Structure formats: C-alpha cells, structure tokens
C-alpha cells in the first residue's frame, strides 16, 4: 500500500517539530498522554466545584446563597476565592480534552496505528470519546440556567422519538416522569459516575500495550496548563439566567466542542439526528476492519506473526517483557523440557515488529520470511534514525 499524501504531510510536520524542539519535547509523540493529563486537571477542578455545588432545582436549605443548583454555581463564581477561575478551568479543560482527543485520533489515523492488532485501542477509544462527550454535556445541564433547561428538554424530546426504548430512557434521564429535584441529582450522578468509569475504560484502552506513553516531560504539561489559563483569563465565564420551568427558552450559546449534537438535533429533527449519530458511531467502529479498509484500498498486508522455536526456548521471559503489544504469553514448558516455561505467541496480537527477535539471545523466536540477521539490521537502522533525529 502506498503512503498517502496526508501521512507524508503528517510525518513531515512531525520531523519539523523534531528539528525545532527535539524529539523529547515533540508534542506529537505524547498524543495519548495529553488527554490523560487534561483528565487530571478536570478531576481536581471538578472536586473543588463539587464542595459547594447543591444539586436541587427548588430553593432548598443552607445559607441564602446556597439554595439551589444555579445559586450555588453563582456563589462559587462570585464569593469563593478563585471560584470563577476554577469554574473556567473546569470548562475550558473540558474543551481542551476534546481537542487533545481529536489530535490523538488524527495522529493514530495518519500513522496507520489503528488497524489489525490495534483495533481494541481504536474501538475503546470511540467509547472513551462518547463518554467524554456525554460527561461534558451533563456538565452543562448541572448549571441549571436557561441553556440547561433547553438542553434537558431537547434531550427528552429526542428520546421521545425513539420507538420502544424512548420511554424508559426518558424515565432514566429525568429520574422520574417530569423534571424535578431528582433530575438534577441524576445529572450529578451521571457526570461524576461516568467520569470515574472513564478510568476503567482507559484501563481497557491500555491493556494490550506494554508501555503506553502516559507521562510527557513536565514542560509539556506546564505549557498545556498555561494555555488553558490564558483562555480562562481571556474568556471568563459570563453570567446567565436561572432556569424557570414555566418559561420556554428557545436559543442558547453553543459550546462547539460538546454541544454541536444539539445544533444538529435542532437543525434536522430527532429522526435524522439519531440515524446520523448511529451511522457515525458505526462507521467509526467498523473502520479498522480489513473488509472495510479494502473498500477504500487502505488495507495493510496481513501480519506474519512471530514463531517460537520450541526446541531452543529456555523460558527466560525476555521476549515476553519486551513485546510492546503483550502478544507473548509464558506457559508451562512440555514435560520433556529441561526448562519450566515456554514462550508462545498470540498471533492476533502480534504486529510482526521483531522486538522479541532482538530480545532473544537463543535464536528461539523468529519472524517467518525474515532472517534474524535482517531483523537485527532493521532494528539497528531504526535506532540510528532515532539517534539522528534526537
Ligand atoms: C480519554 C481519551 C483517551 C486517552 C486518555 C487516550 C490515551 C492513549 C494513550 C496514552 C495511548 C498510548 C500512546 C503511546 O504509547 O504512544 C493510546 C493509544 C491509542 N489510542 Fe487512545 N486515548 C484516548 C482516546 C482515544 C480515541 C478517541 C481513539 C480513537 C478512536 C484512540 C485510539 C488509540 C489507538 C488506536 C492507540 C494505539 C496507538 C499505538 O499503538 O501507537 N484513543 N491512547
Ligand atoms: S513480533 Fe514479537 S515483539 Fe513484536 S508484537 Fe509480535 S510477538 Fe510481540
Ligand atoms: S527470549 Fe527466547 S528463550 Fe527467552 S523466552 Fe523468549 S523465545 Fe524463549
């Protein structure tokens, strides 16, 4: 398969960054670590907001400022030292998360790192993206201003259009048959509960990678944090009007990162909205499948998995420790063997990268159609190229 013009362009940009900031500080090499770092910022700022947030619609209790969701958010913004800044950090870090995820997706797409044995990372990535989108949207419901009310009503009417599952979904979403105090506690539960579930989804995302890059050099984190703070300073969050269940707000400010589906819903109506959302998610999920890639002429050659020469393997585990994709499993050696363990390759996880061949000092693992000397030569070339660009 020919390298596409976009991939060449991407690699050119990557090379340019290497020349300007060196490969250690090339942000494109930390594409997965960026959303991970932003997630920490979101967790910490969210925890601070949670300390004063009151998830009710009706005026409830506490002091005169902390009587309902809207006034508690107002109280955080106006009365708590740095409250407005923490709120803005939480909101813009959410936007930064979407931007970082998009950058990550673009990078894995244009460097062809989503096919074959990486399909698990790709599909769990789509799940992560959907979760992040929904967490961000529930964040907007929590403020309980006119926009929150409009978004809640739009969601309820979109569920209404779904035959069969619409009613239970509506009931689940509103936590009852109408918008009440329980609705807001449900939104808070979804917002926080899904945020913690992200950690589990991330574990599944990483489980097939031996050494995922999740910590960039601190300088990159500081720059990212500074960028978020600049946006916080330039675009402070403005005051809005409290939701009133007796009114019908019809327009709202749209956050393009999280609320674009509502724009689509408003523009097309629930029928077209659900069909297009379903198709979008389906296409994104099936794209790594070889049959789909073949349609676009983008299928890669099938990988020829590494093979263990059973008679030579001493069970030293070096290949197992070095394999980047957890494609090697150590199993008990056959009874007639002098050794305890034997390496075995899971072909569906193997990328054919040859790292295990380089790791084995006993010539006990090979890539079919590739001699050990070829592999050693290939590894040397890659190491030299890496050193040259550093
Ligand atoms: C919360 C959001 C996400 C986080 C924190 C995250 C984080 C990461 C990290 C740290 C890696 C390892 C990168 C490396 O070692 O170079 C990775 C790999 C990967 N991610 Fe994500 N990811 C997220 C969402 C996504 C999304 C939305 C997609 C695509 C739909 C995706 C697709 C992939 C793929 C295909 C890989 C394997 C790349 C490789 O082997 O080089 N991820 N992710
Ligand atoms: S070639 Fe070896 S190191 Fe590379 S993925 Fe396959 S088993 Fe793992
Ligand atoms: S490195 Fe070689 S000898 Fe050691 S477990 Fe792997 S295949 Fe066997």
PDB file of C-alpha atoms in Angstrom, residues 30 42 52 95 105 110 134 136 139 146 160 166 172 178 180 188 206 222 245 255 260 268 285 287 295 303 314 324 389:
ATOM      1  CA  UNK A  30       2.683  12.471  23.555  1.00  0.00           C
ATOM      2  CA  UNK A  42     -10.678  18.055  35.223  1.00  0.00           C
ATOM      3  CA  UNK A  52     -20.101  23.903  47.072  1.00  0.00           C
ATOM      4  CA  UNK A  95     -12.812  21.716  25.689  1.00  0.00           C
ATOM      5  CA  UNK A 105      -7.177  10.364  16.778  1.00  0.00           C
ATOM      6  CA  UNK A 110      -2.457   9.195   9.742  1.00  0.00           C
ATOM      7  CA  UNK A 134     -21.752  12.860  27.412  1.00  0.00           C
ATOM      8  CA  UNK A 136     -19.290  17.338  29.063  1.00  0.00           C
ATOM      9  CA  UNK A 139     -21.781  19.374  32.942  1.00  0.00           C
ATOM     10  CA  UNK A 146     -31.854  28.666  30.740  1.00  0.00           C
ATOM     11  CA  UNK A 160     -39.328  10.555  22.809  1.00  0.00           C
ATOM     12  CA  UNK A 166     -37.719   6.151  24.362  1.00  0.00           C
ATOM     13  CA  UNK A 172     -33.914   7.182  33.469  1.00  0.00           C
ATOM     14  CA  UNK A 178     -41.007  15.018  34.975  1.00  0.00           C
ATOM     15  CA  UNK A 180     -37.769  17.602  39.409  1.00  0.00           C
ATOM     16  CA  UNK A 188     -24.729  14.958  39.019  1.00  0.00           C
ATOM     17  CA  UNK A 206      -4.197   0.382  27.631  1.00  0.00           C
ATOM     18  CA  UNK A 222       3.106  23.197  32.104  1.00  0.00           C
ATOM     19  CA  UNK A 245     -39.733  25.665  34.438  1.00  0.00           C
ATOM     20  CA  UNK A 255     -20.032  25.263  23.008  1.00  0.00           C
ATOM     21  CA  UNK A 260     -22.737  20.534  18.404  1.00  0.00           C
ATOM     22  CA  UNK A 268     -32.574  18.205  11.437  1.00  0.00           C
ATOM     23  CA  UNK A 285     -16.217   1.442  14.948  1.00  0.00           C
ATOM     24  CA  UNK A 287     -13.360   1.317  10.028  1.00  0.00           C
ATOM     25  CA  UNK A 295     -13.167  -0.977   0.055  1.00  0.00           C
ATOM     26  CA  UNK A 303       0.855  -9.524   9.646  1.00  0.00           C
ATOM     27  CA  UNK A 314      14.810 -21.685  27.568  1.00  0.00           C
ATOM     28  CA  UNK A 324       5.154  -3.899  23.125  1.00  0.00           C
ATOM     29  CA  UNK A 389      16.620  12.887  14.930  1.00  0.00           C
TER      30      UNK A 389
END
